[in-house]
Amino acid sequence: MKRFLAALIFCAFTTPVFILSADIAQAQVGMASYYKSGRKTANGEKFNPNGYTAAHRSLKFGTKVRVTNLRNGRSVIVRINDRGPFIRGRIIDLAFGAAKAVGLHNSGVAKVRVAVLQ
């Protein structure tokens, strides 16, 4: 049985968030954007612009990650099903539905934390 340490993180404008140490160890911080057009994803499935999916350059298809908008503290769990983003400096592209959930659909880009869930 694995043992996990946990951290309690307090943000100025949000409620406390309970994060497993496994999430912290595998987290990336960088810029995210969103996309809402396309026919098929890189893994061959039909693209759903309102879905909770994302594109990442190197994570395996089917990997679930928690994406947290660092500006407002909102987070969403998405499944990696596509490749990208292809713009330098960005670490993940969210489908429009996931972007709305974390509040980056108006700005178009936001600084996020991407934590792989196990």
mmCIF file of N, CA and C in Angstrom:
data_model
loop_
_atom_site.group_PDB
_atom_site.id
_atom_site.type_symbol
_atom_site.label_atom_id
_atom_site.label_comp_id
_atom_site.label_asym_id
_atom_site.label_seq_id
_atom_site.Cartn_x
_atom_site.Cartn_y
_atom_site.Cartn_z
ATOM 1 N N MET A 1 0.840 -1.173 0.000
ATOM 2 C CA MET A 1 0.000 0.000 0.000
ATOM 3 C C MET A 1 0.888 1.238 0.000
ATOM 4 N N LYS A 2 0.651 2.132 -0.942
ATOM 5 C CA LYS A 2 1.455 3.345 -1.036
ATOM 6 C C LYS A 2 1.044 4.340 0.030
ATOM 7 N N ARG A 3 2.019 5.086 0.498
ATOM 8 C CA ARG A 3 1.736 6.138 1.466
ATOM 9 C C ARG A 3 1.930 7.469 0.775
ATOM 10 N N PHE A 4 0.997 8.349 0.953
ATOM 11 C CA PHE A 4 1.067 9.666 0.347
ATOM 12 C C PHE A 4 1.121 10.730 1.430
ATOM 13 N N LEU A 5 1.996 11.665 1.246
ATOM 14 C CA LEU A 5 2.005 12.844 2.093
ATOM 15 C C LEU A 5 1.042 13.838 1.477
ATOM 16 N N ALA A 6 0.524 14.695 2.256
ATOM 17 C CA ALA A 6 -0.417 15.670 1.716
ATOM 18 C C ALA A 6 -0.012 17.062 2.148
ATOM 19 N N ALA A 7 -0.422 18.009 1.353
ATOM 20 C CA ALA A 7 -0.136 19.408 1.665
ATOM 21 C C ALA A 7 -1.441 20.183 1.626
ATOM 22 N N LEU A 8 -1.569 21.115 2.524
ATOM 23 C CA LEU A 8 -2.735 21.977 2.544
ATOM 24 C C LEU A 8 -2.262 23.348 2.092
ATOM 25 N N ILE A 9 -2.795 23.807 0.979
ATOM 26 C CA ILE A 9 -2.335 25.057 0.387
ATOM 27 C C ILE A 9 -3.432 26.098 0.533
ATOM 28 N N PHE A 10 -3.055 27.254 1.026
ATOM 29 C CA PHE A 10 -4.000 28.342 1.201
ATOM 30 C C PHE A 10 -3.724 29.414 0.156
ATOM 31 N N CYS A 11 -4.753 29.854 -0.514
ATOM 32 C CA CYS A 11 -4.645 30.952 -1.463
ATOM 33 C C CYS A 11 -5.409 32.133 -0.892
ATOM 34 N N ALA A 12 -5.026 33.317 -1.290
ATOM 35 C CA ALA A 12 -5.624 34.528 -0.735
ATOM 36 C C ALA A 12 -7.110 34.645 -1.039
ATOM 37 N N PHE A 13 -7.539 34.190 -2.201
ATOM 38 C CA PHE A 13 -8.912 34.425 -2.617
ATOM 39 C C PHE A 13 -9.745 33.161 -2.771
ATOM 40 N N THR A 14 -9.206 32.027 -2.365
ATOM 41 C CA THR A 14 -9.947 30.780 -2.539
ATOM 42 C C THR A 14 -9.975 29.998 -1.231
ATOM 43 N N THR A 15 -10.753 28.962 -1.230
ATOM 44 C CA THR A 15 -10.796 28.070 -0.081
ATOM 45 C C THR A 15 -9.563 27.174 -0.105
ATOM 46 N N PRO A 16 -9.190 26.569 1.016
ATOM 47 C CA PRO A 16 -8.025 25.682 1.032
ATOM 48 C C PRO A 16 -8.189 24.527 0.047
ATOM 49 N N VAL A 17 -7.086 24.103 -0.550
ATOM 50 C CA VAL A 17 -7.097 23.019 -1.520
ATOM 51 C C VAL A 17 -6.210 21.907 -0.976
ATOM 52 N N PHE A 18 -6.732 20.694 -0.949
ATOM 53 C CA PHE A 18 -5.993 19.536 -0.469
ATOM 54 C C PHE A 18 -5.354 18.867 -1.679
ATOM 55 N N ILE A 19 -4.022 18.785 -1.710
ATOM 56 C CA ILE A 19 -3.305 18.227 -2.848
ATOM 57 C C ILE A 19 -2.405 17.102 -2.368
ATOM 58 N N LEU A 20 -2.468 15.964 -3.034
ATOM 59 C CA LEU A 20 -1.578 14.855 -2.699
ATOM 60 C C LEU A 20 -0.159 15.183 -3.136
ATOM 61 N N SER A 21 0.807 14.679 -2.411
ATOM 62 C CA SER A 21 2.200 14.952 -2.755
ATOM 63 C C SER A 21 2.546 14.420 -4.138
ATOM 64 N N ALA A 22 1.869 13.364 -4.591
ATOM 65 C CA ALA A 22 2.120 12.836 -5.927
ATOM 66 C C ALA A 22 1.791 13.882 -6.983
ATOM 67 N N ASP A 23 0.751 14.699 -6.729
ATOM 68 C CA ASP A 23 0.401 15.769 -7.655
ATOM 69 C C ASP A 23 1.495 16.825 -7.687
ATOM 70 N N ILE A 24 2.003 17.181 -6.519
ATOM 71 C CA ILE A 24 3.005 18.230 -6.430
ATOM 72 C C ILE A 24 4.293 17.817 -7.131
ATOM 73 N N ALA A 25 4.691 16.566 -6.964
ATOM 74 C CA ALA A 25 5.954 16.096 -7.524
ATOM 75 C C ALA A 25 5.942 16.097 -9.048
ATOM 76 N N GLN A 26 4.788 15.952 -9.671
ATOM 77 C CA GLN A 26 4.712 15.848 -11.111
ATOM 78 C C GLN A 26 4.008 17.048 -11.734
ATOM 79 N N ALA A 27 4.091 18.193 -11.113
ATOM 80 C CA ALA A 27 3.385 19.369 -11.613
ATOM 81 C C ALA A 27 4.277 20.200 -12.520
ATOM 82 N N GLN A 28 3.656 20.794 -13.539
ATOM 83 C CA GLN A 28 4.289 21.766 -14.420
ATOM 84 C C GLN A 28 3.558 23.073 -14.236
ATOM 85 N N VAL A 29 4.260 24.184 -14.310
ATOM 86 C CA VAL A 29 3.631 25.493 -14.267
ATOM 87 C C VAL A 29 4.015 26.222 -15.538
ATOM 88 N N GLY A 30 3.022 26.800 -16.201
ATOM 89 C CA GLY A 30 3.272 27.527 -17.439
ATOM 90 C C GLY A 30 1.985 28.077 -17.992
ATOM 91 N N MET A 31 2.045 28.524 -19.226
ATOM 92 C CA MET A 31 0.888 29.143 -19.866
ATOM 93 C C MET A 31 0.031 28.093 -20.568
ATOM 94 N N ALA A 32 -1.276 28.295 -20.470
ATOM 95 C CA ALA A 32 -2.246 27.438 -21.146
ATOM 96 C C ALA A 32 -3.081 28.287 -22.083
ATOM 97 N N SER A 33 -3.606 27.643 -23.103
ATOM 98 C CA SER A 33 -4.534 28.296 -24.016
ATOM 99 C C SER A 33 -5.652 27.297 -24.299
ATOM 100 N N TYR A 34 -6.572 27.675 -25.175
ATOM 101 C CA TYR A 34 -7.647 26.745 -25.509
ATOM 102 C C TYR A 34 -7.883 26.738 -27.009
ATOM 103 N N TYR A 35 -8.580 25.700 -27.446
ATOM 104 C CA TYR A 35 -8.985 25.613 -28.848
ATOM 105 C C TYR A 35 -10.381 25.042 -28.911
ATOM 106 N N LYS A 36 -11.109 25.423 -29.957
ATOM 107 C CA LYS A 36 -12.482 24.928 -30.075
ATOM 108 C C LYS A 36 -12.847 24.521 -31.494
ATOM 109 N N SER A 37 -11.853 24.327 -32.338
ATOM 110 C CA SER A 37 -12.147 23.843 -33.679
ATOM 111 C C SER A 37 -11.255 22.658 -33.992
ATOM 112 N N GLY A 38 -11.743 21.833 -34.867
ATOM 113 C CA GLY A 38 -11.009 20.637 -35.267
ATOM 114 C C GLY A 38 -11.977 19.496 -35.492
ATOM 115 N N ARG A 39 -11.554 18.531 -36.240
ATOM 116 C CA ARG A 39 -12.409 17.389 -36.539
ATOM 117 C C ARG A 39 -12.025 16.159 -35.742
ATOM 118 N N LYS A 40 -10.739 15.838 -35.783
ATOM 119 C CA LYS A 40 -10.250 14.659 -35.067
ATOM 120 C C LYS A 40 -9.046 15.043 -34.235
ATOM 121 N N THR A 41 -8.888 14.336 -33.135
ATOM 122 C CA THR A 41 -7.726 14.556 -32.278
ATOM 123 C C THR A 41 -6.608 13.615 -32.721
ATOM 124 N N ALA A 42 -5.438 13.795 -32.161
ATOM 125 C CA ALA A 42 -4.283 12.977 -32.545
ATOM 126 C C ALA A 42 -4.461 11.500 -32.206
ATOM 127 N N ASN A 43 -5.306 11.187 -31.231
ATOM 128 C CA ASN A 43 -5.520 9.771 -30.916
ATOM 129 C C ASN A 43 -6.645 9.164 -31.743
ATOM 130 N N GLY A 44 -7.231 9.941 -32.664
ATOM 131 C CA GLY A 44 -8.216 9.413 -33.603
ATOM 132 C C GLY A 44 -9.667 9.623 -33.239
ATOM 133 N N GLU A 45 -9.955 10.140 -32.056
ATOM 134 C CA GLU A 45 -11.354 10.335 -31.690
ATOM 135 C C GLU A 45 -11.883 11.672 -32.211
ATOM 136 N N LYS A 46 -13.188 11.774 -32.298
ATOM 137 C CA LYS A 46 -13.822 13.007 -32.758
ATOM 138 C C LYS A 46 -13.627 14.098 -31.710
ATOM 139 N N PHE A 47 -13.235 15.299 -32.151
ATOM 140 C CA PHE A 47 -13.002 16.404 -31.230
ATOM 141 C C PHE A 47 -14.328 16.957 -30.728
ATOM 142 N N ASN A 48 -14.445 17.105 -29.408
ATOM 143 C CA ASN A 48 -15.620 17.700 -28.778
ATOM 144 C C ASN A 48 -15.186 19.012 -28.148
ATOM 145 N N PRO A 49 -15.559 20.155 -28.730
ATOM 146 C CA PRO A 49 -15.115 21.435 -28.188
ATOM 147 C C PRO A 49 -15.619 21.707 -26.774
ATOM 148 N N ASN A 50 -16.716 21.090 -26.369
ATOM 149 C CA ASN A 50 -17.258 21.303 -25.027
ATOM 150 C C ASN A 50 -16.797 20.257 -24.023
ATOM 151 N N GLY A 51 -15.910 19.384 -24.435
ATOM 152 C CA GLY A 51 -15.433 18.317 -23.563
ATOM 153 C C GLY A 51 -14.356 18.775 -22.597
ATOM 154 N N TYR A 52 -14.045 17.895 -21.678
ATOM 155 C CA TYR A 52 -12.972 18.143 -20.714
ATOM 156 C C TYR A 52 -11.757 17.340 -21.151
ATOM 157 N N THR A 53 -11.163 17.780 -22.254
ATOM 158 C CA THR A 53 -9.992 17.136 -22.826
ATOM 159 C C THR A 53 -8.939 18.204 -23.083
ATOM 160 N N ALA A 54 -7.724 17.734 -23.410
ATOM 161 C CA ALA A 54 -6.632 18.682 -23.620
ATOM 162 C C ALA A 54 -5.570 18.084 -24.530
ATOM 163 N N ALA A 55 -4.734 18.983 -25.043
ATOM 164 C CA ALA A 55 -3.583 18.595 -25.850
ATOM 165 C C ALA A 55 -2.315 18.872 -25.059
ATOM 166 N N HIS A 56 -1.409 17.902 -25.064
ATOM 167 C CA HIS A 56 -0.115 18.044 -24.394
ATOM 168 C C HIS A 56 0.937 17.438 -25.310
ATOM 169 N N ARG A 57 2.127 17.983 -25.281
ATOM 170 C CA ARG A 57 3.180 17.517 -26.191
ATOM 171 C C ARG A 57 3.665 16.103 -25.909
ATOM 172 N N SER A 58 3.763 15.716 -24.640
ATOM 173 C CA SER A 58 4.442 14.456 -24.351
ATOM 174 C C SER A 58 3.686 13.455 -23.480
ATOM 175 N N LEU A 59 2.655 13.860 -22.773
ATOM 176 C CA LEU A 59 1.938 12.910 -21.923
ATOM 177 C C LEU A 59 1.205 11.883 -22.771
ATOM 178 N N LYS A 60 1.102 10.658 -22.242
ATOM 179 C CA LYS A 60 0.416 9.591 -22.959
ATOM 180 C C LYS A 60 -1.064 9.912 -23.112
ATOM 181 N N PHE A 61 -1.643 9.466 -24.229
ATOM 182 C CA PHE A 61 -3.078 9.622 -24.417
ATOM 183 C C PHE A 61 -3.813 8.880 -23.307
ATOM 184 N N GLY A 62 -4.869 9.489 -22.798
ATOM 185 C CA GLY A 62 -5.641 8.891 -21.722
ATOM 186 C C GLY A 62 -5.206 9.343 -20.333
ATOM 187 N N THR A 63 -4.056 10.004 -20.236
ATOM 188 C CA THR A 63 -3.588 10.500 -18.941
ATOM 189 C C THR A 63 -4.535 11.578 -18.437
ATOM 190 N N LYS A 64 -4.884 11.491 -17.165
ATOM 191 C CA LYS A 64 -5.742 12.524 -16.572
ATOM 192 C C LYS A 64 -4.867 13.483 -15.781
ATOM 193 N N VAL A 65 -5.142 14.774 -15.975
ATOM 194 C CA VAL A 65 -4.384 15.812 -15.282
ATOM 195 C C VAL A 65 -5.340 16.824 -14.671
ATOM 196 N N ARG A 66 -4.901 17.409 -13.555
ATOM 197 C CA ARG A 66 -5.654 18.504 -12.953
ATOM 198 C C ARG A 66 -4.999 19.801 -13.414
ATOM 199 N N VAL A 67 -5.779 20.664 -14.047
ATOM 200 C CA VAL A 67 -5.295 21.954 -14.513
ATOM 201 C C VAL A 67 -5.895 23.016 -13.600
ATOM 202 N N THR A 68 -5.033 23.811 -12.955
ATOM 203 C CA THR A 68 -5.469 24.846 -12.029
ATOM 204 C C THR A 68 -5.048 26.203 -12.558
ATOM 205 N N ASN A 69 -6.021 27.082 -12.718
ATOM 206 C CA ASN A 69 -5.755 28.463 -13.122
ATOM 207 C C ASN A 69 -5.178 29.171 -11.899
ATOM 208 N N LEU A 70 -3.939 29.644 -12.008
ATOM 209 C CA LEU A 70 -3.274 30.244 -10.849
ATOM 210 C C LEU A 70 -3.803 31.635 -10.524
ATOM 211 N N ARG A 71 -4.526 32.252 -11.437
ATOM 212 C CA ARG A 71 -5.087 33.579 -11.168
ATOM 213 C C ARG A 71 -6.313 33.500 -10.262
ATOM 214 N N ASN A 72 -7.182 32.502 -10.501
ATOM 215 C CA ASN A 72 -8.418 32.442 -9.724
ATOM 216 C C ASN A 72 -8.568 31.179 -8.871
ATOM 217 N N GLY A 73 -7.645 30.241 -8.986
ATOM 218 C CA GLY A 73 -7.683 29.028 -8.169
ATOM 219 C C GLY A 73 -8.634 27.951 -8.660
ATOM 220 N N ARG A 74 -9.350 28.185 -9.735
ATOM 221 C CA ARG A 74 -10.288 27.181 -10.251
ATOM 222 C C ARG A 74 -9.526 26.074 -10.967
ATOM 223 N N SER A 75 -10.026 24.842 -10.821
ATOM 224 C CA SER A 75 -9.348 23.718 -11.464
ATOM 225 C C SER A 75 -10.344 22.786 -12.126
ATOM 226 N N VAL A 76 -9.822 21.979 -13.043
ATOM 227 C CA VAL A 76 -10.625 21.010 -13.775
ATOM 228 C C VAL A 76 -9.742 19.800 -14.057
ATOM 229 N N ILE A 77 -10.355 18.630 -14.110
ATOM 230 C CA ILE A 77 -9.633 17.422 -14.479
ATOM 231 C C ILE A 77 -9.944 17.130 -15.937
ATOM 232 N N VAL A 78 -8.890 16.989 -16.738
ATOM 233 C CA VAL A 78 -9.048 16.736 -18.166
ATOM 234 C C VAL A 78 -8.283 15.483 -18.556
ATOM 235 N N ARG A 79 -8.651 14.930 -19.698
ATOM 236 C CA ARG A 79 -7.992 13.747 -20.253
ATOM 237 C C ARG A 79 -7.199 14.183 -21.478
ATOM 238 N N ILE A 80 -5.955 13.735 -21.578
ATOM 239 C CA ILE A 80 -5.116 14.073 -22.720
ATOM 240 C C ILE A 80 -5.525 13.196 -23.904
ATOM 241 N N ASN A 81 -5.916 13.839 -25.013
ATOM 242 C CA ASN A 81 -6.304 13.082 -26.201
ATOM 243 C C ASN A 81 -5.756 13.693 -27.489
ATOM 244 N N ASP A 82 -4.888 14.698 -27.372
ATOM 245 C CA ASP A 82 -4.383 15.383 -28.556
ATOM 246 C C ASP A 82 -2.950 15.840 -28.313
ATOM 247 N N ARG A 83 -2.276 16.247 -29.366
ATOM 248 C CA ARG A 83 -0.918 16.773 -29.280
ATOM 249 C C ARG A 83 -0.931 18.280 -29.483
ATOM 250 N N GLY A 84 -0.023 18.937 -28.820
ATOM 251 C CA GLY A 84 0.086 20.386 -28.881
ATOM 252 C C GLY A 84 0.408 20.865 -27.489
ATOM 253 N N PRO A 85 0.408 22.101 -27.217
ATOM 254 C CA PRO A 85 0.222 23.230 -28.136
ATOM 255 C C PRO A 85 1.477 23.452 -28.978
ATOM 256 N N PHE A 86 1.303 24.095 -30.089
ATOM 257 C CA PHE A 86 2.399 24.305 -31.017
ATOM 258 C C PHE A 86 2.892 25.746 -30.991
ATOM 259 N N ILE A 87 2.526 26.484 -29.964
ATOM 260 C CA ILE A 87 3.007 27.851 -29.775
ATOM 261 C C ILE A 87 4.015 27.827 -28.641
ATOM 262 N N ARG A 88 5.164 28.396 -28.888
ATOM 263 C CA ARG A 88 6.256 28.387 -27.922
ATOM 264 C C ARG A 88 5.824 29.024 -26.597
ATOM 265 N N GLY A 89 6.224 28.397 -25.506
ATOM 266 C CA GLY A 89 5.943 28.930 -24.184
ATOM 267 C C GLY A 89 4.657 28.419 -23.558
ATOM 268 N N ARG A 90 3.868 27.664 -24.280
ATOM 269 C CA ARG A 90 2.624 27.112 -23.723
ATOM 270 C C ARG A 90 2.821 25.639 -23.409
ATOM 271 N N ILE A 91 2.207 25.197 -22.309
ATOM 272 C CA ILE A 91 2.414 23.806 -21.888
ATOM 273 C C ILE A 91 1.207 22.910 -22.132
ATOM 274 N N ILE A 92 0.008 23.509 -22.304
ATOM 275 C CA ILE A 92 -1.198 22.708 -22.518
ATOM 276 C C ILE A 92 -2.226 23.534 -23.273
ATOM 277 N N ASP A 93 -3.005 22.862 -24.116
ATOM 278 C CA ASP A 93 -4.151 23.450 -24.803
ATOM 279 C C ASP A 93 -5.397 22.740 -24.298
ATOM 280 N N LEU A 94 -6.334 23.488 -23.767
ATOM 281 C CA LEU A 94 -7.577 22.909 -23.262
ATOM 282 C C LEU A 94 -8.676 23.004 -24.312
ATOM 283 N N ALA A 95 -9.573 22.033 -24.320
ATOM 284 C CA ALA A 95 -10.786 22.167 -25.113
ATOM 285 C C ALA A 95 -11.593 23.316 -24.508
ATOM 286 N N PHE A 96 -12.433 23.958 -25.306
ATOM 287 C CA PHE A 96 -13.170 25.141 -24.864
ATOM 288 C C PHE A 96 -13.974 24.887 -23.593
ATOM 289 N N GLY A 97 -14.599 23.716 -23.471
ATOM 290 C CA GLY A 97 -15.389 23.389 -22.276
ATOM 291 C C GLY A 97 -14.548 23.409 -21.012
ATOM 292 N N ALA A 98 -13.350 22.863 -21.083
ATOM 293 C CA ALA A 98 -12.448 22.860 -19.927
ATOM 294 C C ALA A 98 -11.933 24.274 -19.648
ATOM 295 N N ALA A 99 -11.692 25.036 -20.704
ATOM 296 C CA ALA A 99 -11.237 26.419 -20.533
ATOM 297 C C ALA A 99 -12.298 27.259 -19.812
ATOM 298 N N LYS A 100 -13.561 27.043 -20.144
ATOM 299 C CA LYS A 100 -14.639 27.750 -19.447
ATOM 300 C C LYS A 100 -14.676 27.366 -17.974
ATOM 301 N N ALA A 101 -14.434 26.092 -17.690
ATOM 302 C CA ALA A 101 -14.495 25.613 -16.305
ATOM 303 C C ALA A 101 -13.445 26.272 -15.418
ATOM 304 N N VAL A 102 -12.285 26.598 -15.972
ATOM 305 C CA VAL A 102 -11.236 27.230 -15.166
ATOM 306 C C VAL A 102 -11.170 28.742 -15.376
ATOM 307 N N GLY A 103 -12.014 29.271 -16.251
ATOM 308 C CA GLY A 103 -12.107 30.713 -16.423
ATOM 309 C C GLY A 103 -11.041 31.342 -17.292
ATOM 310 N N LEU A 104 -10.520 30.602 -18.267
ATOM 311 C CA LEU A 104 -9.561 31.236 -19.167
ATOM 312 C C LEU A 104 -10.125 31.460 -20.568
ATOM 313 N N HIS A 105 -11.425 31.232 -20.752
ATOM 314 C CA HIS A 105 -12.029 31.402 -22.073
ATOM 315 C C HIS A 105 -12.122 32.871 -22.484
ATOM 316 N N ASN A 106 -12.190 33.800 -21.541
ATOM 317 C CA ASN A 106 -12.258 35.220 -21.898
ATOM 318 C C ASN A 106 -10.886 35.791 -22.239
ATOM 319 N N SER A 107 -9.889 35.446 -21.433
ATOM 320 C CA SER A 107 -8.549 35.976 -21.667
ATOM 321 C C SER A 107 -7.820 35.240 -22.787
ATOM 322 N N GLY A 108 -8.164 33.982 -23.011
ATOM 323 C CA GLY A 108 -7.515 33.196 -24.055
ATOM 324 C C GLY A 108 -6.296 32.443 -23.584
ATOM 325 N N VAL A 109 -5.551 33.012 -22.654
ATOM 326 C CA VAL A 109 -4.382 32.349 -22.077
ATOM 327 C C VAL A 109 -4.349 32.648 -20.584
ATOM 328 N N ALA A 110 -3.714 31.772 -19.837
ATOM 329 C CA ALA A 110 -3.574 31.991 -18.386
ATOM 330 C C ALA A 110 -2.428 31.127 -17.872
ATOM 331 N N LYS A 111 -1.840 31.547 -16.777
ATOM 332 C CA LYS A 111 -0.807 30.746 -16.128
ATOM 333 C C LYS A 111 -1.503 29.665 -15.314
ATOM 334 N N VAL A 112 -1.070 28.429 -15.509
ATOM 335 C CA VAL A 112 -1.723 27.288 -14.861
ATOM 336 C C VAL A 112 -0.691 26.343 -14.262
ATOM 337 N N ARG A 113 -1.193 25.489 -13.370
ATOM 338 C CA ARG A 113 -0.421 24.355 -12.867
ATOM 339 C C ARG A 113 -1.070 23.108 -13.436
ATOM 340 N N VAL A 114 -0.271 22.240 -14.019
ATOM 341 C CA VAL A 114 -0.746 20.971 -14.571
ATOM 342 C C VAL A 114 -0.153 19.851 -13.741
ATOM 343 N N ALA A 115 -1.022 19.103 -13.045
ATOM 344 C CA ALA A 115 -0.577 18.007 -12.175
ATOM 345 C C ALA A 115 -1.128 16.693 -12.686
ATOM 346 N N VAL A 116 -0.250 15.745 -12.926
ATOM 347 C CA VAL A 116 -0.653 14.421 -13.381
ATOM 348 C C VAL A 116 -1.309 13.678 -12.237
ATOM 349 N N LEU A 117 -2.468 13.089 -12.481
ATOM 350 C CA LEU A 117 -3.179 12.321 -11.459
ATOM 351 C C LEU A 117 -2.875 10.836 -11.655
ATOM 352 N N GLN A 118 -2.717 10.140 -10.546
ATOM 353 C CA GLN A 118 -2.387 8.712 -10.634
ATOM 354 C C GLN A 118 -3.485 7.858 -10.099
#
